Coordinates of C-alpha atoms and ligand atoms in Angstrom, one line a residue:
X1 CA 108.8 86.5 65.1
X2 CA 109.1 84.5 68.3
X3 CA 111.8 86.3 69.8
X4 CA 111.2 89.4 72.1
X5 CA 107.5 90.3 71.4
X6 CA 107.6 92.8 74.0
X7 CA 110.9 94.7 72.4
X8 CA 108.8 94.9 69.4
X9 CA 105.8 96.3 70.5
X10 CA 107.6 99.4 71.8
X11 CA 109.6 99.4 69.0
X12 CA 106.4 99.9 66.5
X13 CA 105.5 102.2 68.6
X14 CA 108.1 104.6 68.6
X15 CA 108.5 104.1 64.9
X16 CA 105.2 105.3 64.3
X17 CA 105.6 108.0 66.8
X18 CA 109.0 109.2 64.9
X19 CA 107.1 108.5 61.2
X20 CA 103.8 110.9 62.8
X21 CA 106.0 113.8 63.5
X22 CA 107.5 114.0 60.2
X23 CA 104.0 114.2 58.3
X24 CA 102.5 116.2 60.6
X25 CA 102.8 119.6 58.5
X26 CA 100.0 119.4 56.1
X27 CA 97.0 119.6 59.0
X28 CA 96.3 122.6 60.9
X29 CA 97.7 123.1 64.4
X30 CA 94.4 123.9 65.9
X31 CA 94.6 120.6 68.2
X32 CA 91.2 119.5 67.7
X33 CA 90.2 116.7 65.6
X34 CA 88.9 119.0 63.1
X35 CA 92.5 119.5 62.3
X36 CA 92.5 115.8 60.4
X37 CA 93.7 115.8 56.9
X38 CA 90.8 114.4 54.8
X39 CA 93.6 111.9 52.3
X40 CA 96.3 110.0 53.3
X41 CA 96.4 108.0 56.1
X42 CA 93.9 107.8 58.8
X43 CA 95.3 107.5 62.1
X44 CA 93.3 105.6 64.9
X45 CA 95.6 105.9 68.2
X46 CA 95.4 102.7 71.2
X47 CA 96.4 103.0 74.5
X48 CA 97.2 99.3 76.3
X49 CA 99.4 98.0 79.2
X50 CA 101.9 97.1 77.0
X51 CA 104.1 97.0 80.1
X52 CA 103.8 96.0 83.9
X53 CA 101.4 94.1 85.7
X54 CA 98.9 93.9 83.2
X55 CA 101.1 94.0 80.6
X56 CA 98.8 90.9 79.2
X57 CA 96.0 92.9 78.6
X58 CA 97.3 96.0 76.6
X59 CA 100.0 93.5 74.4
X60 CA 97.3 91.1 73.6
X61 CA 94.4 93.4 72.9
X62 CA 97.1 95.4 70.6
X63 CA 97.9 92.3 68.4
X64 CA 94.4 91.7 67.7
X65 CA 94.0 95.7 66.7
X66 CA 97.0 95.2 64.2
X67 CA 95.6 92.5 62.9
X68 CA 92.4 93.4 61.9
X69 CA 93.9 97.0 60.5
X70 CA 96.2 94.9 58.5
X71 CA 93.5 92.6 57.1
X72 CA 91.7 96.1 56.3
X73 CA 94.3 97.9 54.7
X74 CA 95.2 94.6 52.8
X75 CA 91.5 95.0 51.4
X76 CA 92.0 98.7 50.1
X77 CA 91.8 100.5 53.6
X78 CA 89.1 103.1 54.1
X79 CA 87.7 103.7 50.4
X80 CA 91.2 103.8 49.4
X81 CA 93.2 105.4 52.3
X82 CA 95.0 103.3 54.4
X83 CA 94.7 103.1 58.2
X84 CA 98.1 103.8 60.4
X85 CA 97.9 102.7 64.1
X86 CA 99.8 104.6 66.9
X87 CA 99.7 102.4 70.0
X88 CA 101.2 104.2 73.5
X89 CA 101.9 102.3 76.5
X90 CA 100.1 103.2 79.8
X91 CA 102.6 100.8 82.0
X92 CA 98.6 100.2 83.7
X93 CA 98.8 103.6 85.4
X94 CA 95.9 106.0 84.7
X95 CA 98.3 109.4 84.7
X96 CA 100.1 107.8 81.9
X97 CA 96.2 106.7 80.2
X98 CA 95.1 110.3 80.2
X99 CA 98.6 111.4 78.8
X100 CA 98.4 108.4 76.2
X101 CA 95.1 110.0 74.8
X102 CA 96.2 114.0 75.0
X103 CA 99.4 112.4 72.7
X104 CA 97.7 110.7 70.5
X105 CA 94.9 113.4 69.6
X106 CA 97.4 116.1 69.8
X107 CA 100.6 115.1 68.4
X108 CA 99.7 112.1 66.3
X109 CA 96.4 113.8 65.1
X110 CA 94.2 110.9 66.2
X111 CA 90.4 111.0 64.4
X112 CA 89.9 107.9 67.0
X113 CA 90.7 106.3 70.2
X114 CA 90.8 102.2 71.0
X115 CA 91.1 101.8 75.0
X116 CA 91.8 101.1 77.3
X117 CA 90.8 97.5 79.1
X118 CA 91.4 98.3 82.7
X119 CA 88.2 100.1 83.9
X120 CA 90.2 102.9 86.1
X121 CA 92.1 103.7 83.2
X122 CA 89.3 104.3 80.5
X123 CA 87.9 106.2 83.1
X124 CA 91.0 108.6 82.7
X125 CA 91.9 108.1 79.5
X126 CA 88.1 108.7 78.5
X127 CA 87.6 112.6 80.1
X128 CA 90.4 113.7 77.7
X129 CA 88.4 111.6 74.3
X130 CA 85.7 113.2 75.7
X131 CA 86.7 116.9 75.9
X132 CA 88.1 116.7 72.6
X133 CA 85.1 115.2 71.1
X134 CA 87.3 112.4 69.4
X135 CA 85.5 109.2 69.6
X136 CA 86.8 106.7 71.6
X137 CA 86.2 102.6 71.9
X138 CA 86.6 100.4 74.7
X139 CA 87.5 96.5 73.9
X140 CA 87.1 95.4 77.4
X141 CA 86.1 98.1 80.1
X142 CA 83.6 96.7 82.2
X143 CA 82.5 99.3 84.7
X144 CA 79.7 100.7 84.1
X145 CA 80.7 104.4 84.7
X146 CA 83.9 103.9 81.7
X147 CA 80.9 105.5 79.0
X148 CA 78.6 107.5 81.8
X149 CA 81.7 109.6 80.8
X150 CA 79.9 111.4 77.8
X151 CA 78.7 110.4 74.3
X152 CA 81.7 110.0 72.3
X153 CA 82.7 107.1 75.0
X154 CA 81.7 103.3 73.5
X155 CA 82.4 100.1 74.3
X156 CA 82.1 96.2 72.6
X157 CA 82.0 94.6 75.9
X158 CA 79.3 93.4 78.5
X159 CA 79.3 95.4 81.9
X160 CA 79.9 94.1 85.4
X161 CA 76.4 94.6 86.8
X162 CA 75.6 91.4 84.5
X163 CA 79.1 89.4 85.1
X164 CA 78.5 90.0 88.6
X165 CA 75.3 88.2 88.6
X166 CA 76.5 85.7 86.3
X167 CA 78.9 84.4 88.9
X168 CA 76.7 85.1 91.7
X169 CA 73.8 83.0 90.0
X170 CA 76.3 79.9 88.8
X171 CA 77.6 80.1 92.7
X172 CA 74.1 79.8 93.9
X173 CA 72.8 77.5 91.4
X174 CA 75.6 75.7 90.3
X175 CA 78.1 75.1 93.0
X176 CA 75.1 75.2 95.7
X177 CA 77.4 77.9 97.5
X178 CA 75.2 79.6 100.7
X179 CA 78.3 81.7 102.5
X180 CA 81.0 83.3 99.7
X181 CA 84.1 85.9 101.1
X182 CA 85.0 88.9 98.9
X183 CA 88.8 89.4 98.8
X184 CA 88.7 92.8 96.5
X185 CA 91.6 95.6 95.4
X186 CA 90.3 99.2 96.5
X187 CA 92.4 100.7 94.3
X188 CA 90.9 99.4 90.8
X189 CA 87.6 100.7 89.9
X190 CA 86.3 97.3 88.4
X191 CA 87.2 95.6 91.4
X192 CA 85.1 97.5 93.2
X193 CA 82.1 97.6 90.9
X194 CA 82.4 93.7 90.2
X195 CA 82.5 93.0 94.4
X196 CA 79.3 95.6 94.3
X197 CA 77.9 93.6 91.9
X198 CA 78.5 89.9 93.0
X199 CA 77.6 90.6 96.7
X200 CA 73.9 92.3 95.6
X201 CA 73.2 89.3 93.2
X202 CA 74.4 86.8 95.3
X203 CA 72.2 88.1 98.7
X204 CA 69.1 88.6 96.5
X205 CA 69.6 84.5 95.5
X206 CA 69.7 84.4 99.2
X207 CA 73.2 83.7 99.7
X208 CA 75.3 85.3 102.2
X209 CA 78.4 86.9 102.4
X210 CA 81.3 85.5 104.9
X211 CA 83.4 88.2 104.9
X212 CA 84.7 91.2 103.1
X213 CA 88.4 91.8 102.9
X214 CA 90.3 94.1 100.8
X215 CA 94.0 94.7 99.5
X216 CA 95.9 97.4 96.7
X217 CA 97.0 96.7 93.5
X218 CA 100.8 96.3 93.9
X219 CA 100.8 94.2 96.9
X220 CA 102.0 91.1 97.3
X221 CA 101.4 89.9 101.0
X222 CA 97.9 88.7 101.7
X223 CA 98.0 86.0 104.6
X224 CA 95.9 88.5 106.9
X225 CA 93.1 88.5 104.8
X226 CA 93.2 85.0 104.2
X227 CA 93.9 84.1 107.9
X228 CA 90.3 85.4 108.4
X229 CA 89.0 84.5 105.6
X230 CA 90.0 81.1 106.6
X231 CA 88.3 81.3 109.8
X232 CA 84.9 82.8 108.6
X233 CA 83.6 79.4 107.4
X234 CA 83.4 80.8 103.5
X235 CA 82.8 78.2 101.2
X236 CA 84.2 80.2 98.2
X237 CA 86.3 83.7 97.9
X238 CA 85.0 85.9 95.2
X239 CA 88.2 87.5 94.1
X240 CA 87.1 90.3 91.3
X241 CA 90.6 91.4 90.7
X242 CA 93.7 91.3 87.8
X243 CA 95.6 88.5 87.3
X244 CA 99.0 88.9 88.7
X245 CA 97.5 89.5 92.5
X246 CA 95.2 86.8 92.2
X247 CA 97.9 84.2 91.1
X248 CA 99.8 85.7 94.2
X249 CA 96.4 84.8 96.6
X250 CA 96.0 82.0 94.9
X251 CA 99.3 80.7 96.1
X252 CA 98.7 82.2 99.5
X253 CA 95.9 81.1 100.1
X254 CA 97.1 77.1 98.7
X255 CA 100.6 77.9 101.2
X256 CA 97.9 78.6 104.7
X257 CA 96.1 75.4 103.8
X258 CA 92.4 77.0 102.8
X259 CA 91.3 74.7 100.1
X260 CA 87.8 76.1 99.1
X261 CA 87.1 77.4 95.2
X262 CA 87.9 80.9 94.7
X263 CA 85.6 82.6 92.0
X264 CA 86.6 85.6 90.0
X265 CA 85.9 87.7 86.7
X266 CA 87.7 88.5 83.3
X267 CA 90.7 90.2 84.9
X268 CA 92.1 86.9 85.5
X269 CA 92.1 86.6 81.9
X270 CA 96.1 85.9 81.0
X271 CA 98.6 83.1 80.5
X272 CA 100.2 84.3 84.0
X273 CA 97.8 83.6 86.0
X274 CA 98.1 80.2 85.9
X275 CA 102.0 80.6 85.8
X276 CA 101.7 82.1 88.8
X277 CA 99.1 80.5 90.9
X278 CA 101.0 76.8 89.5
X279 CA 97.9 74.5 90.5
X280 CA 96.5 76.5 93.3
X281 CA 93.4 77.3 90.9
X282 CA 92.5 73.8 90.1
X283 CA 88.4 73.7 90.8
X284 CA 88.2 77.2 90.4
X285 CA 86.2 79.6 88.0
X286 CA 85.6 82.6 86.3
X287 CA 83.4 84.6 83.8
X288 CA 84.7 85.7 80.9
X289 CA 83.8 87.3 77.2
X290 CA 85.0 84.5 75.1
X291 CA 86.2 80.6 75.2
X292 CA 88.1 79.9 72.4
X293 CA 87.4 75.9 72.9
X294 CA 83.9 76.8 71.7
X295 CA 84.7 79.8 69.3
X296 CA 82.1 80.4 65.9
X297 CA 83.3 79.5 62.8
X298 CA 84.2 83.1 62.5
X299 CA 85.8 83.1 65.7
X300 CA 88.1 79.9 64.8
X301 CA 89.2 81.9 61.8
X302 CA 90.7 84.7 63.7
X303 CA 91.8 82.0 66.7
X304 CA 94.0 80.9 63.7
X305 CA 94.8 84.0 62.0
X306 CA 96.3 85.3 65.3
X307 CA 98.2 82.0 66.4
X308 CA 99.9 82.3 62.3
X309 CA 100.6 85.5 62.8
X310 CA 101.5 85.6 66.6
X311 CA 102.5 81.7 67.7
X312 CA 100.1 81.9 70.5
X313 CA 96.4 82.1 70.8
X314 CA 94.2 84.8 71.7
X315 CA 92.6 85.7 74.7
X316 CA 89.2 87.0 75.1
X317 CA 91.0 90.4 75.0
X318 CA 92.7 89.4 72.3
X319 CA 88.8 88.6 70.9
X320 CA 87.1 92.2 71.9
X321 CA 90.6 94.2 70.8
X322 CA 90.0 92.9 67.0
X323 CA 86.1 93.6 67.6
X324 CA 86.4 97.2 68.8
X325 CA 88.7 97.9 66.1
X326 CA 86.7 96.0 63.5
X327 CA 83.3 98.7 64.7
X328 CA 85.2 101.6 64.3
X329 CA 86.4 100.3 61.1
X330 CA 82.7 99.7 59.9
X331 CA 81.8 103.0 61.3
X332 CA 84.5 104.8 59.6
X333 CA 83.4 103.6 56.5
X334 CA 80.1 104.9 56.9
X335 CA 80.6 108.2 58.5
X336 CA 84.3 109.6 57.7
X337 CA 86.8 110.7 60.0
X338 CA 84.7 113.5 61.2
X339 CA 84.4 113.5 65.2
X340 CA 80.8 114.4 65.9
X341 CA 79.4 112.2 62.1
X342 CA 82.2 109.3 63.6
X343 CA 80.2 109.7 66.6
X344 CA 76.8 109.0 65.5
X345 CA 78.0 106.2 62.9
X346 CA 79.1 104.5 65.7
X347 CA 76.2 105.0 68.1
X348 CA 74.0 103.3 65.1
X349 CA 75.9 100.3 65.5
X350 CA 73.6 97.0 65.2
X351 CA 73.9 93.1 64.9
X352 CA 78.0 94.0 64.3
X353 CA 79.1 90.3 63.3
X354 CA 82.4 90.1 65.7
X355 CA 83.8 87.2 66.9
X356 CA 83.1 87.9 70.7
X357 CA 79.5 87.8 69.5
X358 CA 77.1 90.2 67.8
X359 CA 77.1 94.0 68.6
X360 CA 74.8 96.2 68.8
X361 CA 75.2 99.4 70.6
X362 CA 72.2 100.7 73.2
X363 CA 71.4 104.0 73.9
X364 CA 74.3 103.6 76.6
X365 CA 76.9 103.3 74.2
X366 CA 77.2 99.6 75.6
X367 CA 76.6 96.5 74.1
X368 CA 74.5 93.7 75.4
X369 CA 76.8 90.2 75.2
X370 CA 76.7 87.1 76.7
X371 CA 79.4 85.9 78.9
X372 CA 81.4 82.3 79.7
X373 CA 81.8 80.8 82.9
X374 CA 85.4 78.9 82.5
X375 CA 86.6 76.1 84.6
X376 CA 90.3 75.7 85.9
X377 CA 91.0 72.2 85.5
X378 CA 95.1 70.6 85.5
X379 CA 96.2 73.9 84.7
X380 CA 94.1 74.7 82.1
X381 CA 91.1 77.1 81.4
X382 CA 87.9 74.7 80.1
X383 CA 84.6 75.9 78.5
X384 CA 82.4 75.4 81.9
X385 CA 79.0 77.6 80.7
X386 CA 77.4 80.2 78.4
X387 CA 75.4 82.8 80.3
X388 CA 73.0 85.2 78.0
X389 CA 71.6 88.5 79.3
Ligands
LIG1 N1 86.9 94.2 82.5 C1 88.2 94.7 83.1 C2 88.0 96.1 83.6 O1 87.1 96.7 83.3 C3 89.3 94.5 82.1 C4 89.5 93.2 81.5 C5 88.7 92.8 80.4 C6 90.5 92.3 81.9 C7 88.9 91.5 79.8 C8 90.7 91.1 81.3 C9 89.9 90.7 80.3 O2 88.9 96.6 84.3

C-alpha cells in the first residue's frame, strides 16, 4: 500500500480500460449515452492530473472518488448494481482533458463525468460532456465560466469571484495591507479570473494595486518579475497560481531578499508546495475549501477513512473529490442513468450533507460554500479563518 501510489493509479486505470473493452458488446454502438445498458455495472468516468505538475490535484481528488464508490458499492451499489470507475490521466494539459472525456463517453460508455480541478481544463474537458449531453461534475473548478459551458456542466465548489474577495477583504481587514502586487500565470484560466477578482475587491476596499506582473505555466525563472516587484513598495504579492510555480516564486523571491507575505488561493493546495518553497512561505496565506484541523464530525470520519485507506490525509481536493462523487451518487439514485433525467436529478440538488460543507445547487449549476483562509506557519498549513458568502 505504501509503495508506488502513483504506479498504481495508472495501473487501475488501464485495468479498467482493458476490463471496459471486453464488456462492451451488449450496448449499442450509437456513441451517445443513450447507448448505456440499463443492468450491470454503471460506469461514471474521471479525468485528474494524475501526472505532471499538478499531479496532486488529479491523484488526490481520485482517491477520494474511489473511496466513496467503494463505500457505495459496499452498501449494495445503485439499487443493486454496482458502480465501476474509469479514471484517465490528463498529464494537466487540456488537449488530453477533452480526449479524456470523448474516451470515456465513447469507448468506456460513460452515463457520467467527475472533472476536472484545473479550471482551463474543465473548460475543455466540459464542451465535449456537453455536446454529448452526458452529465458532468466538477470537484474543484473555480472559474466561473467552467458551467457557463451549458446545463449538463455542475460543480460542488465555491467560485473565484467570492475567493477573490475573501482574500482581498482578509488583506484589507486583517493584515491592514494598502499596496498588494499580482504575480499571475496567463496561461491558466483561474489564474486569470482569481487576479480579476482579487484586484476588483481589493480597490473597491480601497486598497491599491503595486504592480501587476505575469509568467506561464511551465516556467521556472521569475527574478524579473520579482526584481520589480521588489522595487514597487508592495506590501504583499497576490499570487493566484498552482502550486509547483508558486513554491518555485516562493523560493525566488526568499533567494532576492523580498521578505513581504505573498497571498494566494486553493491552487496552492498540495504537500509540494511546501516541499518546494522549504520555509520561504512562513507568514503567508491562502483561501481554501476545507481545513481539515477544524473538519465536522462527518468530515473527521472521512479524514480517517482516507488516511486508513491511503497513509496520508486529504486535501481539500481530496474533500470536494468524495463530495462530487457522493452528489452524483445521490442523484443517480434518484434519477437513473439517463442523461437528460441524470441531469435534472442533479440540478435539484439541496442541503447535500458533504463533508466540504452543505450543497445545494443554484440555478447556475454552482454551489454556494464558505471558504478557509489558512496560515503557513513552521512549515505547516494552520486553520487561520472561516469566511461565509
Ligand atoms: N480552483 C482551481 C481551478 O479552478 C483548482 C483547484 C481547486 C486547485 C482546489 C487546488 C485545490 O483551477
Amino acid at each position: 500500500m505504501q509503495l508506488g501510489r502513483r504506479p498504481l493509479l495508472a495501473v487501475l486505470a488501464l485495468a479498467a480500460l482493458s476490463s471496459c473493452k471486453k464488456n462492451q458488446g451488449n450496448s449499442s454502438a450509437s456513441g451517445s449515452s443513450s447507448a448505456a445498458p440499463s443492468s450491470g455495472e454503471i460506469v461514471v468516468g474521471h479525468y485528474a492530473s494524475l501526472t505532471g505538475s499538478t499531479a496532486h490535484f488529479g491523484q488526490d481528488t481520485d482517491k477520494a472518488v474511489r473511496l466513496l464508490i467503494q463505500e457505495v458499492n459496499k452498501a449494495g451499489g445503485i439499487n443493486g448494481r454496482a458502480i465501476k470507475l474509469v479514471t484517465l490521466d490528463t498529464r494537466g494539459d487540456s488537449a488530453e482533458a477533452a480526449n479524456a472525456v470523448s474516451r470515456l463517453i465513447d469507448v468506456e460508455k460513460a452515463v457520467a463525468i467527475i472533472g476536472e480541478v484545473a479550471s482551463s481544463l474543465s473548460l475543455a474537458g466540459g464542451r465535449v460532456a456537453q455536446r454529448r449531453k452526458v452529465p458532468m461534475v466538477s470537484p474543484s473548478s473555480t472559474n466561473p465560466k467552467v458551467t457557463e459551458v451549458g446545463d449538463y456542466i455542475f460543480r460542488v465548489c465555491f467560485l473565484d469571484p467570492f475567493q477573490g474577495k475573501v482574500m482581498a477583504v482578509f488583506a484589507r481587514n486583517n493584515l491592514k495591507l494598502d499596496k498588494v502586487a499580482i504575480l499571475k500565470d496567463v496561461k491558466n484560466d483561474y489564474s486569470i479570473g482569481l487576479a480579476d477578482a482579487f484586484r476588483a475587491a481589493f480597490t473597491a476596499a480601497g486598497g491599491n494595486i503595486a504592480l501587476e506582473q505575469s509568467y506561464s505555466q511551465g516556467d521556472t525563472d521569475f527574478s524579473a518579475q520579482l526584481t520589480a516587484i521588489k522595487g514597487s513598495q508592495a506590501q504583499a504579492i497576490f499570487v493566484p497560481g498552482y502550486y509547483s510555480e508558486v513554491g518555485a516564486i516562493a523560493r525566488t523571491a526568499q533567494r532576492l531578499g523580498l521578505k513581504i507575505p505573498m497571498l494566494g488561493g486553493d491552487g496552492w493546495d498540495a504537500p509540494d508546495l511546501l516541499k518546494i518553497a522549504g520555509d520561504a512561505l512562513n507568514g503567508s496565506y491562502f483561501s481554501n475549501h476545507f481545513a481539515p484541523d477544524v473538519a465536522s464530525p462527518k468530515a473527521q470520519k472521512f479524514v480517517a477513512d482516507f488516511k486508513a485507506q491511503y497513509g496520508d490525509e486529504p486535501s481539500g481536493l481530496g474533500a470536494l473529490g468524495y463530495d462530487a462523487a457522493g452528489v452524483l451518487v445521490d442523484a443517480l439514485r434518484r434519477a437513473g442513468t439517463a442523461g437528460p433525467a441524470l441531469r435534472d436529478a442533479l440540478a435539484q440538488t439541496r442541503d447535500f450533507d458533504g463533508v466540504s460543507g452543505k450543497i445545494s445547487i443554484d440555478a447556475g449549476r454552482n454551489a454556494q460554500k464558505s471558504a478557509v483562509v489558512i496560515k503557513i506557519e513552521n512549515g505547516k498549513q494552520k486553520f487561520e479563518a472561516n469566511v461565509s458568502p
